[in-house]
Amino acid sequence: MDMENAGSPGNGRLPDPVTAATAVVDARGIVTGWSTGAQRFLGYPSEDVVGRPAAGLLGRNADASVDFSAAGAGWRGNPPLRHRDGHDVEAELQAYASVDREGGTQWLIVATPSQQPYPRPAPPPYEAEATTEEAFAQCHLPVMIYDAELRALRGSAGAVRALGLSERQMRGRLVTEILPPHICTKVEEGMRRVFETGRPEYFHVQGRPRPEAHGRDWAVTVSPVRNPAGEVRHVQLMALDITELHRARERLALLNDVSSHVGSTLDVTRTAQEMADIAVGRLADFISIDLLDSLLRGLEPRPSDDGSIGLCRVAQQSVLPGVPESVIQPGDIDYYPESSPPARCLLTGRSSLHRTLDAAVGSWQTADPERAEKVRSFGMHSIMVVPLRARGITLGVAVLVRHRRRHPFDDDDLLLADEIAARTAVAVDNARRFTRERNTALALQRSLLPHGLAAQDAVDVAHRYLPARSRAGLGGDWFDVIPLSGARVALVVGDVVGHGLRASATMGRLRTAVRTLADVDLPPEELLVHLDDLVTHLKSEEGAAADSELDVVTDLVATCLYLVYDPVSRRCSAAAAGHPPPAVVTPDGRAEFIELSAGPPLGVGGLPFEAVEWEVPRGSLLALYTDGLVEVPGHDLDRGMALLLRQLEQPARSLDATCDDLIRTMLSAQPSDDVAVLLARTRSLDSDQVTTWDLPSEPAAVAGARREVSLRMADWGLDEAVFTAELIVSELVTNAIRYGDPPVQLRLIRGTALICEVRDGSSTAPHMRRARTFDEGGRGLMMVAQLAERWGTRHLPGGKSIWAEIGIPNEQP
């Protein structure tokens, strides 16, 4: 229907101003503005119309080809419109062209009920002008017209209502005489730019349009009004109240920040503090968050059964420095009366909104005078109490207070606080459950790691173990120092791939296996073969498994480095199963890695391991570690290992100081993987501490051996242990001559204990047996076991060695 050809009422009566309705339509025919009068006229609320084509509002009998772009400076038509309930409404439409904030064309459409059900001829010019004036005056949107001197010429009904001034009071006034200073500056500058450029301006202002009004948010559009010659003679200022839209955006932004920042760590206290830090100043002036004390002790949260409820303050924040509103400090327990809002919130799991004059808050203040004094001194007037609930369990309570903001909390604020508390509660519960599992795994792992290293003569040691601080949980890193026969020592580090309780338990099994195999005195490469078989058997029994609650599927794979050092020969022998190589720092301060054949990780199965031997100078430093020390965020493995060498070359006061320097330099504050470090400073046994005799393979050699041992021990000042040593040497040498093969060799080593070793060419290992009453033999090894602190057999390439250790009371090596 051609709007310009539409008729006008034949009786010439003007539309009724009371029933006028307005809408704004852009160049595409999309409704961008909808007044309350339009809602009353057609029944559609704003959200059902704005953003949709205006053609959808035409009635069934209207011409679907209505073209709003045909509108001139002023036109009139009466197409039927469709009411929300479905019937057609006869209406008279008047359109006025204007410019939106982007410089595009838009139309202000004024609709009034038609007095005639049929098209009427166009109204005379004076009637159209009168209608235009009335439409502008009755527009519900705040619209102002200003001249080149920025003085007000006209104001719509919406402007009158917003500013609290009549149109006559506004005329001739400058912007600075109508709007508050912080608003008028931005508006005035925008109006001047429109006069200069001829382009519309759009900006957002906040404030109260008059002193007694509430603060509002306004989207202001300043558009040029041109004369027929195209000159900008006036400007039109239109303000849309977007307070609710702005508040909705602020709420969404707050919820987004809560989702992004709350729960960044798996720490219960930190998670609660993150909520308080984000919400204070944006929703409340003071926030306190209290959790059930049982939750912080790793137990399932459960309120107490007595009258008062004890909650632990875990977080608080305020717009005032130092949080002066609080009556307790974080970490303290606060007891709430059973009738108080926090106690009721905890018991019922429902949030509540209060004014400080409420009876519930009043009785709470009566029972807690100190808190009542805080309420009075800071002028607290509005309180929200919301529960922190997760998995249907109430974990604690958050109290939000306003005393700086004049406006009290409303129901929308309570809904927002509930959502924030719900998201925080999930993060807190995740942190609690992670902490409980991590503490369990850490206790298990620490129980499986060595608490005190056994005394030995080969090395001085220092060690560090740092558990991971990641969501995956603890890993399976371990270390050990195992004394071996002949004053030797085994240094071990290993790492079970994966995290959680399963990794810790597997670590304990492997450490026990290594100690058992080390007692057999296997060479490093053979020990790793047996350990690989063990892991393969464990895999076949368990298969792939998922870590508890974390659902991380892992296969049973581990790495290990086994190193043996002999202080007599000062030689090392080492083999690795997929583990980083050891580092050696010589006494002159030069550090290097030992080139080992890395070998496959334990659990791959069927592949050999190779050992490497090298000699180290006295006082050298051996560094064994797990990959968590060198594979850290910020640099790759090669860079991490180069950094490790540089750090090892730095002088340090002690081994412990070197360990601390390594941890501080190589790692971040919260390592993502477990870290084990084992440092060993090598010692050596001088020739005056070791004596060796080659013995003939005949019984007469036993007496000579006893005599030589007695003389040597006298030189060492070990007279008290001579008798024991003679008995043990006599039995071991006798067994070697009687049951073994030549050559036979006797060696004494004096360290923290006296070590007696007898070697022979037979590979058959002796064993103890219980001799019968009338047996003439079979008691030798039983006697050795009773007299020695430790004894055993070590297989050698050309035979075996039987050894025994004798304690030396009150003696130093």
Short mmCIF file of N, CA, C and O in Angstrom, two decimals, residues 89 112 269 303 510 748 787:
data_model
loop_
_atom_site.label_atom_id
_atom_site.label_comp_id
_atom_site.label_asym_id
_atom_site.label_seq_id
_atom_site.Cartn_x
_atom_site.Cartn_y
_atom_site.Cartn_z
N VAL A 89 -6.63 -3.66 13.50
CA VAL A 89 -6.91 -2.38 14.13
C VAL A 89 -6.73 -1.29 13.09
O VAL A 89 -5.67 -1.20 12.43
N THR A 112 -2.29 6.52 15.71
CA THR A 112 -3.47 6.82 16.52
C THR A 112 -4.65 6.04 15.96
O THR A 112 -4.67 5.70 14.76
N THR A 269 40.93 -22.38 50.29
CA THR A 269 40.97 -21.01 50.79
C THR A 269 41.15 -20.02 49.66
O THR A 269 40.47 -18.97 49.61
N PRO A 303 27.24 -30.00 59.57
CA PRO A 303 27.10 -29.04 60.66
C PRO A 303 27.02 -29.74 62.01
O PRO A 303 26.66 -30.91 62.12
N LEU A 510 57.92 -50.87 43.35
CA LEU A 510 59.18 -50.90 42.61
C LEU A 510 60.36 -50.62 43.54
O LEU A 510 61.43 -51.23 43.39
N LEU A 748 90.12 -57.32 54.13
CA LEU A 748 89.54 -56.59 55.26
C LEU A 748 89.39 -55.13 54.87
O LEU A 748 90.33 -54.53 54.31
N LEU A 787 77.29 -63.79 64.78
CA LEU A 787 78.32 -62.84 65.19
C LEU A 787 78.32 -61.56 64.35
O LEU A 787 78.68 -60.49 64.83
#
